[in-house]
Amino acid sequence: MGSRASSLLREEDIEEIKKETGFSHSQITRLYSRFHSLDKGENGALSREDFQRIPELAINPLGDRIINAFFPEGEDQVNFRGFMRTLAHFRPVEDNEKNKDLTSGEPLNSRTNKLHFAFQLYDLDRDDKISRDELLQVLRMMVGVNISDEQLGSIADRTIQEADTNGDMCISFSEFTKVLEKVDVEQKMSIRFLH
Amino acid sequence: MTDLFGFWAVFFPVLRVWFTCLVVLIMLPAMFGISLGITETYMKILLKTLEWATHRIQRASRAEEILKRSASNGLIQRNDSSLEQEIEELRRNRPKTAERGDFTLSDVLYFSTRGIESIVEDDVTQRFTSEELVSWNLLTRTNNNFQYISLRLTVLWGVGVVVRYCILLPLRITLTAIGLSWLVIGTTMVGFLPNFRVKGWLSELVHLMCYRICARGLSATIHYHNKQNRPKRGGICVANHTSPIDVVILANDGCYAMVGQVHGGLMGVLQRAMERSCPHIWFERAEMRDRHLVTQRLRDHVNNKTKLPILIFPEGTCINNTSVMMFKKGSFEIGGTIYPVAIKYDPQFGDAFWNSSKYSMVSYLLRMMTSWAIVCNVWYLPPMTQEEGEDAVQFANRVKSTIAQQGGLVDLAWDGGLKRAKVKESFKEQQQKKYSHMVVGDDSSD
């Protein structure tokens, strides 16, 4: 039977998601179709396996970390709201962004929130610090078997040394923001919608 | 009791009339390849109706702000630049250190954006579900985002349901049943004849007639292009795969030797019958695993220039007719001339794609028979042979590109087997290797 995905999404839900994430009506319905097509179990939520089924994501070296970003602490399922909330980080920043009535002070796709998303890719245990160990693990994911442990270790040390300003041998979020201050995060962490 | 008898007395003549009409108006012309113009008229009416419906929906949608889909149906704009380019750009503002190659915390932005892009829209998973239509074609099954528009449209849809399920469906089932039984009977009869040239000619005739009846049973309108390139004996015909109906579509215009696994049940009966009148290649399940054996049998068949061309679908699985996926190299190692064929269905009249994880063969056939019609274009492409210094994989890719280009399909390198299987780790390792070069510069160990 053809997908009746959009009929399962109520208008009130769409309005709420619109307010929370800033996506347009049509974008939300298209993304709901996408959510529905990924949801093989048809239970209204995505599991990690559902994400793994996307070949391009499965071959992404940081695929697992990105998938993890969708799931709140300790949970195995993400519903459509959660899905949209995470995707909202990658919404482009428009210059004349009208300040919609948002529950939190800042829109999800602000520079700070985008940087926070990137920070969390490194911060494995979610304690708001990137330790040497965590940095090493993520580096290992990105380079595979092609670089030796010693080399990787020295790269990690150098990175922490350059970034760490308060001497605790970890990178905090503010130190992370400082390192990336010249990077065009708004442009690099945005996906362009065609509609 | 008398009621039943009375009913039967009325019903029987009706049935007789029905059958005579069927035979005279549809079967006989079909068998001999002539057309009475009934299908053409039906298609014209259908086209006009669908155009009207589209017009209505667009008018309403302008008022309701429902999105207008772009021609490509894409959701986001994908960035085509390479890993190296993107990471260079990310590092641009960082103070340059002495050594080439570097790690920066911003490198992760590249992977995260690519990852999120592939979550929103990827090239592969969309190929295993039916294509989304730009505008609704009055079938419930394709009703994705279209809401209630007007009473007239709904009435039209209702009429469509009645026509399709109560008139067209019984008609089509009857035709297919006749077609298949004639196939079995005809081929068995031909099988009894001694091996004269007449046998081959008769066998071809029987096959053609039956496939033509079956095609009518699906209300298939097929346009063949470039018939001069039709596959010849001793060759291998290669085509993109969308559904089991592809076989009927191609066999309507020529005779092929089929290749496939031995099945039980109805399929098995058909296979055994067809085998009697002319040689096809059926493999036992266990034999299929032995690639050497498979190649050898195919090679023997091809080298015998009197035998019919083999029909192979190198994708190995059904794809939704918007793209062509990786061609398995096995068919291209046999030798012999390859005759590529591109098949493109028009989704407006009926979606031909078989989503085997969602529908069984029977429910798929029912869906086919309750669509408006099957309309497709078949292009015969000029024959190709393996060139000097080209290996089987390159040859396969070359043929794939030709077919994709002719059919207006997207040429993908991904394996159709990803429908069920996981992607190989080696692709991830490739990415990791590329990235490692960016981290340590060009003096890495290899």
XYZ file of C-alpha atoms in Angstrom:
641
model
C 0.000 0.000 0.000
C 1.365 3.431 -0.749
C 2.761 5.454 2.048
C 0.240 7.570 3.884
C 3.027 9.059 5.918
C 1.787 12.598 5.888
C -1.606 11.634 7.252
C 0.059 10.350 10.430
C 1.537 13.756 11.119
C -1.000 16.130 12.554
C -1.164 19.829 11.795
C -0.600 20.733 15.452
C 2.554 18.658 15.503
C 3.812 20.359 12.369
C 3.179 23.775 13.894
C 5.053 22.871 17.063
C 7.997 21.522 15.148
C 7.962 24.654 13.005
C 8.215 26.830 16.081
C 10.895 24.728 17.680
C 13.147 24.132 14.700
C 12.333 26.832 12.169
C 11.789 24.417 9.270
C 9.043 25.305 6.830
C 5.808 23.335 6.483
C 6.862 21.654 3.262
C 10.304 20.797 4.602
C 8.737 19.158 7.631
C 6.405 17.009 5.537
C 9.227 15.972 3.212
C 11.446 15.108 6.165
C 8.601 13.151 7.696
C 8.382 11.070 4.539
C 12.092 10.473 4.843
C 11.755 9.538 8.514
C 8.954 7.165 7.637
C 10.914 5.505 4.853
C 13.869 4.932 7.186
C 11.582 3.477 9.846
C 11.539 -0.120 8.689
C 9.876 -1.374 11.832
C 7.035 1.129 11.315
C 6.815 1.909 15.012
C 7.165 5.685 14.764
C 10.757 5.710 15.969
C 14.185 5.086 14.520
C 16.758 2.744 16.005
C 20.495 2.759 15.387
C 20.099 -0.074 12.863
C 17.721 2.057 10.805
C 20.451 4.672 10.416
C 23.088 2.053 9.681
C 21.090 0.952 6.698
C 22.069 4.100 4.814
C 25.187 3.015 2.912
C 26.697 6.502 2.661
C 26.379 6.912 6.406
C 27.730 3.441 7.128
C 30.937 4.219 5.270
C 31.358 7.613 6.948
C 34.263 7.235 9.435
C 32.296 9.199 12.027
C 29.017 7.506 11.145
C 28.550 6.005 14.593
C 29.211 9.304 16.362
C 26.738 11.131 14.139
C 24.088 8.478 14.733
C 24.721 8.732 18.440
C 24.000 12.449 18.362
C 20.370 11.674 17.592
C 19.812 9.536 20.644
C 19.463 11.176 24.046
C 21.421 9.717 26.926
C 20.620 6.055 27.469
C 17.887 5.783 24.875
C 17.655 3.476 21.881
C 14.859 5.056 19.931
C 14.420 8.505 18.482
C 10.999 9.814 17.511
C 10.259 12.373 14.822
C 10.529 15.342 17.189
C 13.969 14.282 18.295
C 14.970 13.602 14.706
C 13.950 17.093 13.648
C 15.561 18.704 16.666
C 18.931 17.226 15.744
C 18.561 18.031 12.043
C 17.619 21.603 12.964
C 21.238 22.231 13.946
C 22.089 22.037 10.268
C 19.504 24.441 9.042
C 21.123 27.378 7.247
C 21.224 30.650 9.147
C 19.220 33.307 7.369
C 20.210 36.906 7.870
C 16.738 38.241 8.505
C 15.795 35.470 10.865
C 12.632 36.714 12.455
C 12.728 35.961 16.111
C 10.009 33.368 16.407
C 8.441 32.510 19.678
C 10.958 29.970 20.904
C 10.936 28.165 24.200
C 14.698 28.357 24.574
C 16.525 31.620 24.103
C 18.449 30.709 20.988
C 17.444 29.033 17.748
C 18.755 25.489 17.283
C 20.806 26.472 14.264
C 22.730 29.317 15.893
C 26.506 29.309 15.663
C 26.838 28.282 19.280
C 24.482 25.361 18.907
C 26.181 24.208 15.727
C 29.527 24.294 17.491
C 28.015 22.409 20.385
C 26.912 19.657 18.013
C 30.470 19.357 16.699
C 31.839 19.443 20.247
C 29.623 16.534 21.219
C 31.014 14.433 18.394
C 34.296 14.447 20.317
C 32.875 14.362 23.824
C 32.147 10.656 24.131
C 30.998 10.561 27.756
C 29.084 13.856 27.588
C 30.885 15.439 30.517
C 31.443 18.722 28.627
C 35.189 18.146 28.314
C 37.219 16.544 25.558
C 39.910 14.484 27.265
C 43.051 13.165 25.573
C 41.541 9.696 25.526
C 38.362 10.834 23.842
C 40.294 12.802 21.245
C 42.431 9.742 20.532
C 39.390 7.543 20.073
C 37.739 9.905 17.634
C 41.003 10.366 15.743
C 41.321 6.616 15.482
C 37.825 6.443 13.991
C 38.728 9.005 11.364
C 42.096 7.615 10.258
C 41.479 3.891 10.628
C 44.624 1.778 10.650
C 46.730 4.128 8.610
C 48.522 5.988 11.395
C 50.507 4.516 14.279
C 49.544 4.935 17.928
C 52.587 7.066 18.724
C 51.978 9.449 15.847
C 48.324 9.743 16.727
C 49.238 10.344 20.356
C 51.554 13.185 19.490
C 48.903 14.726 17.225
C 46.410 14.572 20.085
C 48.903 16.084 22.524
C 49.713 18.921 20.181
C 46.035 19.664 19.568
C 45.246 19.793 23.285
C 48.289 21.914 23.972
C 47.263 24.486 21.385
C 43.673 24.629 22.533
C 43.958 24.284 26.272
C 44.109 27.666 27.966
C 43.318 26.788 31.569
C 45.829 23.970 31.890
C 43.495 21.088 32.777
C 44.704 18.973 29.804
C 41.156 18.854 28.443
C 39.324 20.959 25.922
C 36.237 22.647 27.287
C 33.477 24.046 25.125
C 34.701 27.615 25.369
C 38.247 26.563 24.431
C 36.763 24.632 21.512
C 34.819 27.701 20.394
C 38.002 29.783 20.553
C 39.896 27.376 18.298
C 37.152 27.447 15.705
C 36.440 31.153 15.886
C 37.768 31.852 12.398
C 35.993 28.923 10.754
C 32.820 29.700 8.808
C 30.759 27.297 10.857
C 27.424 28.696 9.712
C 28.198 27.889 6.116
C 30.072 24.629 6.619
C 27.527 23.073 8.928
C 24.450 23.792 6.861
C 22.506 21.759 4.376
C 20.818 23.629 1.587
C 17.209 22.737 0.999
C 15.895 23.070 -2.508
C 12.470 24.271 -1.416
C -32.115 -25.495 -6.036
C -34.092 -24.213 -8.949
C -32.759 -20.746 -8.190
C -29.257 -21.982 -8.663
C -30.175 -23.664 -11.917
C -31.920 -20.520 -13.099
C -28.908 -18.441 -12.212
C -26.611 -20.761 -14.073
C -28.882 -20.706 -17.150
C -28.549 -16.950 -17.302
C -24.917 -16.846 -16.354
C -23.698 -19.379 -18.889
C -24.609 -17.513 -22.087
C -23.188 -14.332 -20.571
C -19.958 -16.170 -19.924
C -19.941 -17.467 -23.486
C -20.415 -14.009 -24.921
C -17.714 -12.713 -22.637
C -15.260 -15.334 -23.811
C -16.051 -14.876 -27.494
C -15.521 -11.146 -27.172
C -12.301 -11.749 -25.374
C -10.970 -14.122 -27.954
C -11.983 -12.162 -30.998
C -11.237 -8.676 -29.798
C -8.136 -9.212 -27.742
C -6.539 -12.611 -27.966
C -6.468 -13.269 -31.680
C -5.141 -9.855 -32.661
C -2.601 -10.118 -29.869
C -1.406 -13.485 -31.018
C -0.741 -12.213 -34.468
C 0.654 -8.899 -33.409
C -2.098 -6.763 -34.857
C -3.798 -3.992 -32.990
C -7.466 -3.087 -33.175
C -6.993 0.291 -31.628
C -8.938 -0.454 -28.449
C -5.901 0.007 -26.250
C -4.998 3.234 -28.012
C -8.439 4.696 -27.352
C -8.272 3.595 -23.720
C -4.888 5.228 -23.304
C -6.088 8.470 -24.870
C -9.059 8.697 -22.530
C -6.821 7.858 -19.595
C -4.290 10.503 -20.534
C -6.967 13.177 -20.858
C -8.430 12.226 -17.478
C -5.091 12.314 -15.727
C -4.237 15.655 -17.274
C -7.499 17.071 -16.004
C -6.847 15.660 -12.556
C -3.346 17.118 -12.476
C -4.716 20.493 -13.497
C -7.263 20.374 -10.695
C -4.711 19.414 -8.087
C -2.339 22.157 -9.147
C -5.086 24.728 -8.999
C -5.998 23.677 -5.515
C -2.439 23.400 -4.357
C -1.664 26.953 -5.359
C -4.358 27.986 -2.943
C -3.111 25.688 -0.211
C 0.612 26.309 -0.518
C 1.526 22.685 -0.969
C 5.000 22.505 -2.423
C 5.677 22.217 -6.105
C 8.157 19.470 -6.626
C 11.169 20.242 -8.698
C 11.800 18.055 -11.696
C 14.556 16.175 -9.962
C 12.447 15.554 -6.840
C 15.483 16.183 -4.682
C 15.223 17.554 -1.183
C 18.636 19.078 -0.641
C 21.508 20.291 -2.724
C 24.427 17.911 -2.322
C 27.942 19.205 -2.335
C 30.068 17.424 -4.910
C 33.499 18.588 -3.838
C 36.033 16.058 -2.651
C 37.243 15.286 0.881
C 40.561 16.990 0.188
C 38.987 20.185 -1.090
C 36.571 20.516 1.787
C 39.124 19.900 4.510
C 41.551 22.362 2.907
C 38.843 24.981 3.045
C 38.066 24.229 6.668
C 41.724 24.637 7.543
C 42.174 27.774 5.521
C 42.062 30.187 8.403
C 44.379 28.268 10.617
C 47.955 29.538 10.984
C 50.100 27.403 8.714
C 52.666 25.224 10.473
C 55.893 24.023 8.943
C 54.908 20.494 8.058
C 52.347 19.687 5.354
C 49.367 17.818 6.582
C 47.795 18.617 9.896
C 44.956 17.760 12.157
C 42.529 20.437 13.250
C 39.475 20.172 15.436
C 37.436 21.614 12.570
C 38.075 18.571 10.356
C 35.143 16.887 12.002
C 32.762 19.403 10.425
C 33.284 17.815 7.022
C 32.276 14.350 8.164
C 29.369 15.545 10.229
C 27.822 17.594 7.432
C 28.242 14.760 4.937
C 26.729 12.369 7.418
C 23.702 14.545 8.044
C 23.256 15.126 4.314
C 23.141 11.389 3.744
C 20.600 10.990 6.536
C 18.308 13.541 4.903
C 18.728 12.180 1.402
C 20.938 9.463 0.042
C 21.441 8.013 -3.394
C 20.881 4.396 -2.536
C 17.981 3.711 -0.172
C 15.560 5.657 -2.337
C 16.214 3.234 -5.203
C 14.563 0.385 -3.365
C 11.174 1.983 -2.978
C 8.760 3.121 -5.627
C 9.429 6.407 -7.323
C 7.495 9.355 -5.973
C 5.199 10.876 -8.544
C 5.171 14.563 -9.313
C 1.419 14.545 -9.504
C -1.137 12.066 -8.289
C -2.406 9.582 -10.824
C -5.652 8.660 -9.076
C -4.340 5.469 -7.526
C -4.536 5.167 -3.755
C -1.180 3.470 -3.603
C 0.663 6.530 -4.859
C -1.171 8.914 -2.561
C 1.707 10.310 -0.553
C 1.114 13.928 0.182
C -2.074 14.613 -1.639
C -5.016 15.550 0.452
C -8.694 15.888 -0.317
C -9.029 18.381 -3.136
C -12.535 18.354 -4.509
C -15.623 16.205 -4.789
C -15.246 15.701 -8.513
C -11.741 14.358 -8.096
C -12.863 11.937 -5.437
C -15.736 10.758 -7.630
C -13.304 10.259 -10.466
C -11.085 8.262 -8.179
C -14.085 6.175 -7.148
C -14.998 5.504 -10.763
C -11.388 4.577 -11.358
C -11.506 2.036 -8.558
C -14.630 0.417 -9.971
C -13.222 0.298 -13.483
C -9.914 -1.108 -12.370
C -11.099 -3.718 -9.929
C -14.367 -4.855 -11.475
C -13.744 -4.553 -15.187
C -10.050 -4.553 -15.884
C -8.915 -6.979 -13.213
C -11.110 -9.967 -14.211
C -10.320 -9.292 -17.847
C -6.613 -9.263 -17.200
C -6.634 -12.330 -14.986
C -8.516 -14.277 -17.652
C -6.081 -13.215 -20.328
C -3.043 -14.097 -18.275
C -4.503 -17.463 -17.376
C -5.162 -18.198 -21.033
C -1.730 -16.976 -21.991
C 0.081 -19.124 -19.468
C -1.931 -22.252 -20.157
C -1.358 -21.835 -23.861
C 2.350 -21.485 -23.116
C 2.422 -24.762 -21.241
C 0.227 -26.646 -23.724
C 1.845 -25.179 -26.807
C 5.418 -25.766 -25.739
C 4.650 -29.293 -24.632
C 3.073 -30.032 -28.018
C 6.017 -28.582 -29.880
C 8.275 -30.603 -27.629
C 6.910 -33.798 -29.100
C 8.065 -32.884 -32.580
C 11.376 -34.240 -33.881
C 14.276 -31.846 -34.109
C 13.666 -30.274 -37.465
C 14.035 -26.624 -38.263
C 10.269 -26.363 -38.152
C 10.402 -27.131 -34.459
C 12.475 -24.085 -33.716
C 10.258 -21.854 -35.784
C 7.082 -23.211 -34.176
C 8.556 -22.902 -30.711
C 9.348 -19.261 -31.327
C 5.842 -18.688 -32.616
C 4.272 -20.266 -29.556
C 6.453 -18.274 -27.183
C 5.738 -15.020 -28.973
C 1.995 -15.582 -28.998
C 1.865 -16.411 -25.333
C 3.936 -13.454 -24.282
C 1.784 -11.200 -26.397
C -1.346 -12.469 -24.679
C 0.312 -11.988 -21.298
C 1.284 -8.466 -22.273
C -2.342 -7.729 -23.061
C -3.120 -9.221 -19.721
C -1.203 -6.375 -18.177
C -2.462 -3.734 -20.598
C 1.111 -3.172 -21.577
C 1.918 -0.604 -24.206
C 5.480 -1.041 -25.328
C 7.420 1.186 -27.681
C 10.450 -0.467 -29.207
C 13.215 1.712 -30.569
C 16.095 0.855 -32.866
C 14.862 -2.592 -33.748
C 17.859 -3.050 -36.032
C 19.973 -3.616 -32.943
C 17.854 -6.490 -31.714
C 19.881 -9.265 -30.043
C 20.968 -12.038 -32.372
C 21.660 -15.702 -31.809
C 24.792 -16.528 -29.881
C 24.718 -13.198 -28.120
C 23.944 -12.029 -24.615
C 21.148 -9.568 -24.009
C 21.712 -7.363 -20.997
C 19.105 -5.033 -19.506
C 18.295 -3.033 -16.391
C 15.977 -4.810 -13.999
C 12.829 -3.361 -12.512
C 10.458 -6.260 -12.160
C 9.766 -9.806 -13.352
C 7.573 -8.225 -16.030
C 10.747 -7.123 -17.818
C 10.892 -10.630 -19.255
C 7.410 -10.322 -20.749
C 8.259 -6.889 -22.125
C 11.363 -8.077 -23.892
C 10.016 -11.426 -25.017
C 7.183 -9.673 -26.799
C 9.544 -8.709 -29.541
C 11.979 -11.563 -29.780
C 12.841 -14.946 -28.402
C 15.384 -15.372 -25.674
C 16.887 -18.177 -23.709
C 16.071 -17.521 -20.101
C 18.530 -17.946 -17.293
C 17.485 -18.565 -13.752
C 16.998 -20.751 -10.762
C 14.775 -23.787 -10.842
C 11.596 -23.055 -8.930
C 8.835 -25.252 -7.648
C 5.119 -24.720 -8.070
C 3.642 -22.825 -10.984
C 6.963 -21.318 -12.015
C 8.443 -24.799 -12.106
C 5.690 -26.020 -14.412
C 6.322 -23.113 -16.759
C 10.056 -23.671 -16.691
C 9.801 -27.360 -17.494
C 7.326 -26.712 -20.291
C 9.484 -24.038 -21.876
C 12.496 -26.308 -21.636
C 10.781 -28.890 -23.821
C 10.492 -26.787 -26.905
C 13.777 -24.900 -26.874
C 16.822 -24.855 -24.642
C 16.817 -22.494 -21.700
C 19.300 -22.468 -18.845
C 17.877 -23.363 -15.474
C 20.144 -23.844 -12.480
C 19.583 -25.778 -9.322
C 20.014 -23.675 -6.222
C 23.230 -25.431 -5.278
C 24.703 -25.039 -8.742
C 24.280 -21.265 -8.629
C 26.947 -20.959 -5.988
C 29.559 -22.543 -8.214
C 30.509 -19.563 -10.350
C 32.796 -21.553 -12.555
C 30.048 -23.979 -13.446
C 27.610 -21.186 -14.179
C 30.051 -19.383 -16.457
C 30.892 -22.594 -18.264
C 27.284 -23.473 -19.006
C 26.544 -19.984 -20.226
C 29.651 -20.027 -22.371
C 28.650 -23.316 -23.954
C 25.256 -21.911 -24.795
C 26.667 -18.728 -26.286
C 29.261 -20.524 -28.382
C 26.539 -22.544 -30.060
C 25.505 -20.036 -32.670
C 22.186 -21.705 -33.364
C 20.868 -21.108 -29.897
C 18.785 -18.143 -28.875
C 20.414 -15.130 -27.211
C 20.582 -15.320 -23.427
C 18.703 -12.768 -21.374
C 20.519 -11.626 -18.244
C 19.875 -8.881 -15.699
C 23.317 -8.078 -14.297
C 22.048 -5.928 -11.430
C 20.905 -9.097 -9.783
C 17.895 -7.502 -8.117
C 14.968 -5.209 -8.895
C 15.685 -1.487 -8.801
C 13.008 1.162 -8.973
C 13.706 2.339 -12.540
C 15.184 5.699 -11.606
C 18.747 4.461 -11.722
C 21.017 1.681 -12.857
C 23.130 0.075 -10.140
C 26.307 -1.933 -10.309
C 26.418 -4.599 -12.990
C 27.858 -7.839 -11.653
C 30.846 -8.805 -13.716
C 29.883 -12.470 -14.100
C 27.852 -11.930 -17.270
C 30.677 -9.972 -18.837
C 33.240 -12.720 -18.390
C 31.480 -15.176 -20.657
C 32.730 -13.700 -23.882
C 30.497 -13.163 -26.855
C 28.711 -10.043 -27.985
C 26.708 -8.030 -25.509
C 23.468 -6.471 -26.698
C 22.491 -3.796 -24.168
C 18.830 -2.929 -23.789
C 17.411 -0.023 -21.793
C 13.905 -0.337 -20.341
C 12.136 2.694 -18.935
C 8.634 2.538 -17.524
C 6.308 5.487 -17.404
C 5.283 5.682 -13.745
C 2.219 7.800 -14.483
C 0.152 4.807 -15.543
C 1.311 2.214 -13.114
C 4.349 1.539 -11.020
C 6.126 -1.527 -12.304
C 8.758 -1.805 -9.584
C 8.658 -4.981 -7.496
C 9.578 -4.213 -3.915
C 10.265 -7.809 -2.966
C 10.730 -7.044 0.710
C 7.289 -5.519 0.872
C 5.147 -7.521 -1.525
C 5.026 -11.149 -2.471
C 4.924 -12.111 -6.128
C 1.164 -12.693 -6.058
C 0.270 -9.371 -4.454
C 2.691 -7.699 -6.820
C 0.935 -9.186 -9.839
C -2.419 -8.125 -8.444
C -1.119 -4.606 -8.070
C 0.073 -4.698 -11.650
C -3.299 -5.835 -12.874
C -5.154 -3.138 -11.009
C -3.017 -0.291 -12.290
C -4.165 1.770 -15.189
C -1.699 0.303 -17.622
C 1.956 -0.479 -18.054
C 3.630 1.860 -20.469
C 7.281 1.512 -21.274
C 9.990 2.303 -23.757
C 12.550 -0.242 -24.841
C 15.716 0.895 -26.574
C 17.916 -1.629 -28.313
C 21.472 -0.368 -28.181
C 24.277 -1.219 -30.602
C 26.201 -4.380 -29.682
C 29.320 -4.049 -27.560
C 32.315 -6.282 -27.034
C 35.119 -6.271 -24.529
C 38.009 -4.137 -25.694
C 41.742 -4.750 -25.450
C 43.118 -4.042 -22.028
C 39.688 -3.695 -20.504
C 38.775 -6.016 -17.675
C 35.305 -7.380 -16.959
C 34.501 -4.722 -14.354
C 35.398 -1.837 -16.656
C 33.468 -3.431 -19.478
C 30.447 -3.860 -17.217
C 30.630 -0.211 -16.193
C 30.868 0.887 -19.790
C 27.748 -1.062 -20.731
C 25.974 0.241 -17.636
C 26.712 3.855 -18.577
C 25.373 3.328 -22.076
C 22.139 1.900 -20.776
C 21.784 4.627 -18.140
C 22.338 7.360 -20.649
C 19.801 5.994 -23.131
C 17.119 5.398 -20.551
C 17.624 8.701 -18.769
C 18.528 6.873 -15.572
C 21.048 7.809 -12.904
C 24.264 5.835 -13.225
C 25.269 4.584 -9.776
C 28.263 2.544 -8.763
C 26.553 1.159 -5.672
C 25.692 -2.518 -5.530
C 22.031 -3.447 -5.847
C 22.706 -6.057 -3.206
C 22.676 -3.246 -0.633
C 18.936 -3.718 -0.643
C 19.493 -6.526 1.830
C 23.171 -6.704 2.680
C 25.421 -4.329 4.586
C 27.911 -2.200 2.732
C 31.491 -3.459 2.609
C 33.941 -2.160 5.222
C 36.487 -1.483 2.490
C 34.630 1.667 1.430
C 34.978 3.122 4.903
C 38.634 2.153 4.897
C 39.094 4.062 1.646
C 37.702 7.196 3.253
C 39.899 6.730 6.303
C 42.954 6.329 4.121
C 42.193 9.510 2.197
C 41.744 11.410 5.417
C 44.959 10.032 6.884
C 46.878 11.598 4.018
C 45.451 14.944 5.016
C 46.599 14.427 8.576
C 50.176 13.263 8.141
C 50.953 14.756 4.765
C 52.465 12.734 1.964
C 55.181 10.986 3.932
C 52.926 8.194 5.218
C 54.150 4.623 5.224
C 52.762 3.726 1.820
